[in-house]
mmCIF file with all atom_site columns, C-alpha atoms in Angstrom:
data_model
loop_
_atom_site.group_PDB
_atom_site.id
_atom_site.type_symbol
_atom_site.label_atom_id
_atom_site.label_alt_id
_atom_site.label_comp_id
_atom_site.label_asym_id
_atom_site.label_entity_id
_atom_site.label_seq_id
_atom_site.pdbx_PDB_ins_code
_atom_site.Cartn_x
_atom_site.Cartn_y
_atom_site.Cartn_z
_atom_site.occupancy
_atom_site.B_iso_or_equiv
_atom_site.pdbx_formal_charge
_atom_site.auth_seq_id
_atom_site.auth_comp_id
_atom_site.auth_asym_id
_atom_site.auth_atom_id
_atom_site.pdbx_PDB_model_num
ATOM 1   C CA . LYS A 1 1   ? -18.632 16.733  -24.781 1.00 63.00 ? 1   LYS A CA 1
ATOM 2   C CA . ILE A 1 2   ? -16.363 14.486  -23.316 1.00 77.00 ? 2   ILE A CA 1
ATOM 3   C CA . GLU A 1 3   ? -15.134 16.908  -20.135 1.00 79.00 ? 3   GLU A CA 1
ATOM 4   C CA . PRO A 1 4   ? -18.126 18.849  -19.844 1.00 80.00 ? 4   PRO A CA 1
ATOM 5   C CA . GLY A 1 5   ? -15.968 20.787  -16.968 1.00 79.00 ? 5   GLY A CA 1
ATOM 6   C CA . LEU A 1 6   ? -13.266 22.303  -19.571 1.00 80.00 ? 6   LEU A CA 1
ATOM 7   C CA . SER A 1 7   ? -12.840 25.796  -19.796 1.00 82.00 ? 7   SER A CA 1
ATOM 8   C CA . GLN A 1 8   ? -14.269 27.077  -23.146 1.00 83.00 ? 8   GLN A CA 1
ATOM 9   C CA . GLU A 1 9   ? -10.739 28.997  -23.024 1.00 86.00 ? 9   GLU A CA 1
ATOM 10  C CA . ALA A 1 10  ? -8.635  25.649  -23.348 1.00 83.00 ? 10  ALA A CA 1
ATOM 11  C CA . LEU A 1 11  ? -6.644  25.613  -26.524 1.00 83.00 ? 11  LEU A CA 1
ATOM 12  C CA . GLY A 1 12  ? -6.554  21.882  -26.612 1.00 80.00 ? 12  GLY A CA 1
ATOM 13  C CA . ALA A 1 13  ? -6.729  18.732  -24.914 1.00 80.00 ? 13  ALA A CA 1
ATOM 14  C CA . VAL A 1 14  ? -5.257  14.838  -25.074 1.00 81.00 ? 14  VAL A CA 1
ATOM 15  C CA . PHE A 1 15  ? -7.990  12.225  -24.998 1.00 83.00 ? 15  PHE A CA 1
ATOM 16  C CA . CYS A 1 16  ? -6.377  8.705   -23.609 1.00 85.00 ? 16  CYS A CA 1
ATOM 17  C CA . PRO A 1 17  ? -9.287  6.087   -23.314 1.00 85.00 ? 17  PRO A CA 1
ATOM 18  C CA . TYR A 1 18  ? -6.779  3.804   -21.226 1.00 87.00 ? 18  TYR A CA 1
ATOM 19  C CA . GLU A 1 19  ? -5.574  6.091   -18.794 1.00 82.00 ? 19  GLU A CA 1
ATOM 20  C CA . ALA A 1 20  ? -7.342  7.207   -15.570 1.00 79.00 ? 20  ALA A CA 1
ATOM 21  C CA . VAL A 1 21  ? -6.518  9.663   -12.905 1.00 76.00 ? 21  VAL A CA 1
ATOM 22  C CA . VAL A 1 22  ? -7.137  8.323   -9.156  1.00 79.00 ? 22  VAL A CA 1
ATOM 23  C CA . GLU A 1 23  ? -7.227  9.832   -5.836  1.00 79.00 ? 23  GLU A CA 1
ATOM 24  C CA . PRO A 1 24  ? -3.993  8.461   -4.353  1.00 77.00 ? 24  PRO A CA 1
ATOM 25  C CA . TRP A 1 25  ? -5.196  8.475   -0.797  1.00 82.00 ? 25  TRP A CA 1
ATOM 26  C CA . LEU A 1 26  ? -8.557  7.001   -1.068  1.00 89.00 ? 26  LEU A CA 1
ATOM 27  C CA . VAL A 1 27  ? -7.685  3.904   -3.144  1.00 88.00 ? 27  VAL A CA 1
ATOM 28  C CA . PRO A 1 28  ? -5.645  2.191   -0.603  1.00 87.00 ? 28  PRO A CA 1
ATOM 29  C CA . MET A 1 29  ? -8.120  2.996   1.895   1.00 91.00 ? 29  MET A CA 1
ATOM 30  C CA . GLY A 1 30  ? -10.554 1.724   -0.009  1.00 93.00 ? 30  GLY A CA 1
ATOM 31  C CA . TYR A 1 31  ? -8.335  -1.803  -0.625  1.00 92.00 ? 31  TYR A CA 1
ATOM 32  C CA . ALA A 1 32  ? -7.890  -1.999  3.378   1.00 92.00 ? 32  ALA A CA 1
ATOM 33  C CA . GLU A 1 33  ? -11.494 -1.405  4.045   1.00 95.00 ? 33  GLU A CA 1
ATOM 34  C CA . SER A 1 34  ? -12.415 -4.550  1.544   1.00 96.00 ? 34  SER A CA 1
ATOM 35  C CA . ALA A 1 35  ? -9.643  -6.631  3.139   1.00 92.00 ? 35  ALA A CA 1
ATOM 36  C CA . ARG A 1 36  ? -11.023 -5.736  6.808   1.00 94.00 ? 36  ARG A CA 1
ATOM 37  C CA . VAL A 1 37  ? -14.508 -6.236  5.783   1.00 97.00 ? 37  VAL A CA 1
ATOM 38  C CA . HIS A 1 38  ? -13.535 -9.906  4.031   1.00 95.00 ? 38  HIS A CA 1
ATOM 39  C CA . GLY A 1 39  ? -11.417 -10.658 7.261   1.00 92.00 ? 39  GLY A CA 1
ATOM 40  C CA . ALA A 1 40  ? -8.184  -9.240  7.180   1.00 90.00 ? 40  ALA A CA 1
ATOM 41  C CA . ASP A 1 41  ? -6.290  -8.084  10.289  1.00 87.00 ? 41  ASP A CA 1
ATOM 42  C CA . ILE A 1 42  ? -4.525  -4.674  9.643   1.00 86.00 ? 42  ILE A CA 1
ATOM 43  C CA . PHE A 1 43  ? -1.884  -3.662  11.682  1.00 82.00 ? 43  PHE A CA 1
ATOM 44  C CA . LEU A 1 44  ? -1.448  -0.361  11.544  1.00 81.00 ? 44  LEU A CA 1
ATOM 45  C CA . ARG A 1 45  ? 1.850   1.732   13.077  1.00 78.00 ? 45  ARG A CA 1
ATOM 46  C CA . SER A 1 46  ? 3.725   -1.762  13.167  1.00 81.00 ? 46  SER A CA 1
ATOM 47  C CA . GLU A 1 47  ? 6.720   -2.753  11.629  1.00 82.00 ? 47  GLU A CA 1
ATOM 48  C CA . VAL A 1 48  ? 7.563   -6.496  10.769  1.00 85.00 ? 48  VAL A CA 1
ATOM 49  C CA . THR A 1 49  ? 10.739  -7.006  12.499  1.00 84.00 ? 49  THR A CA 1
ATOM 50  C CA . GLY A 1 50  ? 11.187  -10.657 10.991  1.00 85.00 ? 50  GLY A CA 1
ATOM 51  C CA . ALA A 1 51  ? 9.336   -13.146 9.141   1.00 87.00 ? 51  ALA A CA 1
ATOM 52  C CA . ASN A 1 52  ? 9.660   -16.820 8.641   1.00 87.00 ? 52  ASN A CA 1
ATOM 53  C CA . PHE A 1 53  ? 7.190   -19.326 6.349   1.00 87.00 ? 53  PHE A CA 1
ATOM 54  C CA . ASP A 1 54  ? 6.639   -22.712 7.970   1.00 89.00 ? 54  ASP A CA 1
ATOM 55  C CA . ASN A 1 55  ? 6.425   -24.890 4.932   1.00 89.00 ? 55  ASN A CA 1
ATOM 56  C CA . THR A 1 56  ? 5.064   -27.783 6.458   1.00 94.00 ? 56  THR A CA 1
ATOM 57  C CA . ASN A 1 57  ? 1.712   -25.852 7.779   1.00 94.00 ? 57  ASN A CA 1
ATOM 58  C CA . LYS A 1 58  ? 1.704   -23.289 4.831   1.00 94.00 ? 58  LYS A CA 1
ATOM 59  C CA . LEU A 1 59  ? 1.920   -20.439 7.114   1.00 93.00 ? 59  LEU A CA 1
ATOM 60  C CA . TRP A 1 60  ? 3.662   -17.484 7.545   1.00 91.00 ? 60  TRP A CA 1
ATOM 61  C CA . GLU A 1 61  ? 4.901   -16.311 11.041  1.00 91.00 ? 61  GLU A CA 1
ATOM 62  C CA . LEU A 1 62  ? 5.644   -12.515 11.460  1.00 89.00 ? 62  LEU A CA 1
ATOM 63  C CA . SER A 1 63  ? 7.289   -11.103 14.577  1.00 87.00 ? 63  SER A CA 1
ATOM 64  C CA . ILE A 1 64  ? 5.993   -7.378  14.537  1.00 84.00 ? 64  ILE A CA 1
ATOM 65  C CA . ALA A 1 65  ? 7.241   -4.259  16.633  1.00 81.00 ? 65  ALA A CA 1
ATOM 66  C CA . ARG A 1 66  ? 4.398   -2.024  17.484  1.00 77.00 ? 66  ARG A CA 1
ATOM 67  C CA . ASN A 1 67  ? 3.311   1.498   18.711  1.00 68.00 ? 67  ASN A CA 1
ATOM 68  C CA . GLU A 1 68  ? 4.149   4.968   17.472  1.00 66.00 ? 68  GLU A CA 1
ATOM 69  C CA . ASP A 1 69  ? 7.946   4.477   18.462  1.00 64.00 ? 69  ASP A CA 1
ATOM 70  C CA . HIS A 1 70  ? 7.867   0.956   18.128  1.00 58.00 ? 70  HIS A CA 1
ATOM 71  C CA . THR A 1 71  ? 9.231   -0.378  21.382  1.00 65.00 ? 71  THR A CA 1
ATOM 72  C CA . LYS A 1 72  ? 6.243   -2.126  22.358  1.00 66.00 ? 72  LYS A CA 1
ATOM 73  C CA . LYS A 1 73  ? 6.819   -5.821  20.674  1.00 64.00 ? 73  LYS A CA 1
ATOM 74  C CA . ILE A 1 74  ? 3.783   -8.167  20.450  1.00 66.00 ? 74  ILE A CA 1
ATOM 75  C CA . ASP A 1 75  ? 4.119   -11.007 22.867  1.00 63.00 ? 75  ASP A CA 1
ATOM 76  C CA . ARG A 1 76  ? 3.490   -13.971 20.216  1.00 71.00 ? 76  ARG A CA 1
ATOM 77  C CA . PRO A 1 77  ? 4.013   -13.820 16.347  1.00 82.00 ? 77  PRO A CA 1
ATOM 78  C CA . ILE A 1 78  ? 1.438   -13.327 14.284  1.00 88.00 ? 78  ILE A CA 1
ATOM 79  C CA . LYS A 1 79  ? 0.626   -16.179 11.803  1.00 92.00 ? 79  LYS A CA 1
ATOM 80  C CA . ALA A 1 80  ? -1.063  -15.821 8.382   1.00 91.00 ? 80  ALA A CA 1
ATOM 81  C CA . ARG A 1 81  ? -1.708  -17.958 5.187   1.00 92.00 ? 81  ARG A CA 1
ATOM 82  C CA . VAL A 1 82  ? -1.427  -14.901 2.979   1.00 89.00 ? 82  VAL A CA 1
ATOM 83  C CA . VAL A 1 83  ? 0.752   -11.602 4.123   1.00 88.00 ? 83  VAL A CA 1
ATOM 84  C CA . ILE A 1 84  ? 0.354   -8.618  1.742   1.00 87.00 ? 84  ILE A CA 1
ATOM 85  C CA . ASN A 1 85  ? 3.062   -6.384  1.440   1.00 86.00 ? 85  ASN A CA 1
ATOM 86  C CA . CYS A 1 86  ? 1.904   -2.942  1.835   1.00 84.00 ? 86  CYS A CA 1
ATOM 87  C CA . ALA A 1 87  ? 5.064   -1.267  3.372   1.00 85.00 ? 87  ALA A CA 1
ATOM 88  C CA . GLY A 1 88  ? 4.933   1.453   0.562   1.00 84.00 ? 88  GLY A CA 1
ATOM 89  C CA . LEU A 1 89  ? 8.566   2.871   0.537   1.00 86.00 ? 89  LEU A CA 1
ATOM 90  C CA . TYR A 1 90  ? 9.940   0.114   2.672   1.00 86.00 ? 90  TYR A CA 1
ATOM 91  C CA . GLY A 1 91  ? 8.401   -2.570  0.686   1.00 87.00 ? 91  GLY A CA 1
ATOM 92  C CA . ASP A 1 92  ? 11.898  -3.809  -0.520  1.00 87.00 ? 92  ASP A CA 1
ATOM 93  C CA . LEU A 1 93  ? 12.953  -4.451  3.409   1.00 85.00 ? 93  LEU A CA 1
ATOM 94  C CA . ILE A 1 94  ? 9.745   -6.537  3.441   1.00 85.00 ? 94  ILE A CA 1
ATOM 95  C CA . GLU A 1 95  ? 10.905  -8.719  0.378   1.00 85.00 ? 95  GLU A CA 1
ATOM 96  C CA . ARG A 1 96  ? 14.118  -9.322  2.249   1.00 83.00 ? 96  ARG A CA 1
ATOM 97  C CA . PHE A 1 97  ? 12.184  -11.129 4.837   1.00 81.00 ? 97  PHE A CA 1
ATOM 98  C CA . ARG A 1 98  ? 10.465  -13.039 1.928   1.00 78.00 ? 98  ARG A CA 1
ATOM 99  C CA . LEU A 1 99  ? 13.679  -13.680 -0.101  1.00 75.00 ? 99  LEU A CA 1
ATOM 100 C CA . GLY A 1 100 ? 16.399  -13.211 2.152   1.00 63.00 ? 100 GLY A CA 1
ATOM 101 C CA . GLU A 1 101 ? 15.871  -14.973 5.462   1.00 55.00 ? 101 GLU A CA 1
ATOM 102 C CA . ARG A 1 102 ? 14.976  -18.218 3.659   1.00 54.00 ? 102 ARG A CA 1
ATOM 103 C CA . THR A 1 103 ? 16.920  -18.260 1.015   1.00 59.00 ? 103 THR A CA 1
ATOM 104 C CA . GLY A 1 104 ? 19.825  -15.829 1.275   1.00 62.00 ? 104 GLY A CA 1
ATOM 105 C CA . GLU A 1 105 ? 18.714  -13.974 -1.777  1.00 69.00 ? 105 GLU A CA 1
ATOM 106 C CA . SER A 1 106 ? 18.493  -10.064 -2.196  1.00 72.00 ? 106 SER A CA 1
ATOM 107 C CA . PRO A 1 107 ? 15.387  -8.503  -3.671  1.00 71.00 ? 107 PRO A CA 1
ATOM 108 C CA . GLU A 1 108 ? 15.553  -7.782  -7.377  1.00 79.00 ? 108 GLU A CA 1
ATOM 109 C CA . PHE A 1 109 ? 14.304  -4.538  -6.930  1.00 81.00 ? 109 PHE A CA 1
ATOM 110 C CA . LYS A 1 110 ? 15.142  -1.415  -4.505  1.00 85.00 ? 110 LYS A CA 1
ATOM 111 C CA . ILE A 1 111 ? 12.949  1.275   -3.421  1.00 86.00 ? 111 ILE A CA 1
ATOM 112 C CA . THR A 1 112 ? 14.515  4.602   -3.795  1.00 86.00 ? 112 THR A CA 1
ATOM 113 C CA . PRO A 1 113 ? 12.244  7.490   -2.525  1.00 81.00 ? 113 PRO A CA 1
ATOM 114 C CA . ARG A 1 114 ? 11.507  10.387  -4.874  1.00 78.00 ? 114 ARG A CA 1
ATOM 115 C CA . LYS A 1 115 ? 9.717   13.701  -4.759  1.00 77.00 ? 115 LYS A CA 1
ATOM 116 C CA . GLY A 1 116 ? 6.461   13.447  -6.385  1.00 72.00 ? 116 GLY A CA 1
ATOM 117 C CA . GLN A 1 117 ? 3.464   15.785  -7.175  1.00 69.00 ? 117 GLN A CA 1
ATOM 118 C CA . PHE A 1 118 ? 0.114   15.960  -7.529  1.00 66.00 ? 118 PHE A CA 1
ATOM 119 C CA . LEU A 1 119 ? -2.655  18.266  -8.945  1.00 67.00 ? 119 LEU A CA 1
ATOM 120 C CA . VAL A 1 120 ? -5.757  18.713  -6.986  1.00 67.00 ? 120 VAL A CA 1
ATOM 121 C CA . TYR A 1 121 ? -8.563  20.480  -9.042  1.00 67.00 ? 121 TYR A CA 1
ATOM 122 C CA . LYS A 1 122 ? -11.323 23.139  -7.539  1.00 67.00 ? 122 LYS A CA 1
ATOM 123 C CA . PRO A 1 123 ? -14.795 21.637  -8.413  1.00 64.00 ? 123 PRO A CA 1
ATOM 124 C CA . THR A 1 124 ? -16.533 24.230  -10.294 1.00 62.00 ? 124 THR A CA 1
ATOM 125 C CA . GLY A 1 125 ? -20.245 25.366  -9.241  1.00 62.00 ? 125 GLY A CA 1
ATOM 126 C CA . LYS A 1 126 ? -21.662 22.465  -11.844 1.00 60.00 ? 126 LYS A CA 1
ATOM 127 C CA . LEU A 1 127 ? -19.460 19.752  -10.165 1.00 52.00 ? 127 LEU A CA 1
ATOM 128 C CA . LYS A 1 128 ? -20.120 20.807  -6.504  1.00 52.00 ? 128 LYS A CA 1
ATOM 129 C CA . ASP A 1 129 ? -23.795 19.640  -6.942  1.00 49.00 ? 129 ASP A CA 1
ATOM 130 C CA . LEU A 1 130 ? -23.196 15.809  -8.047  1.00 46.00 ? 130 LEU A CA 1
#
């Protein structure tokens, strides 16, 4: 059987060999942990308030507001060779910093939040032992 946890009462199923279902919270947490292990600094509860690319030194300089209420500023800019946009629903705003401030261009995309849904499976007795 391809799916041993499928009920005998199921009338049918679809097999999509190139599709996958992932845990939507653990995947990005795994990426973040891997980045941290490999030397990345991760700034949680932080808002990028400005970005500038120094073409001579090939470094990004970021201004960030920190804390829950975003009132405390970091006293010095953060400099980095690589910056990864993990802003989620605010990703287009960060893209504006990348393009807009340096070139006057607008991002080619706009993120519009939508309601989604996730299906949570309850493990059967057989799967609890795995």
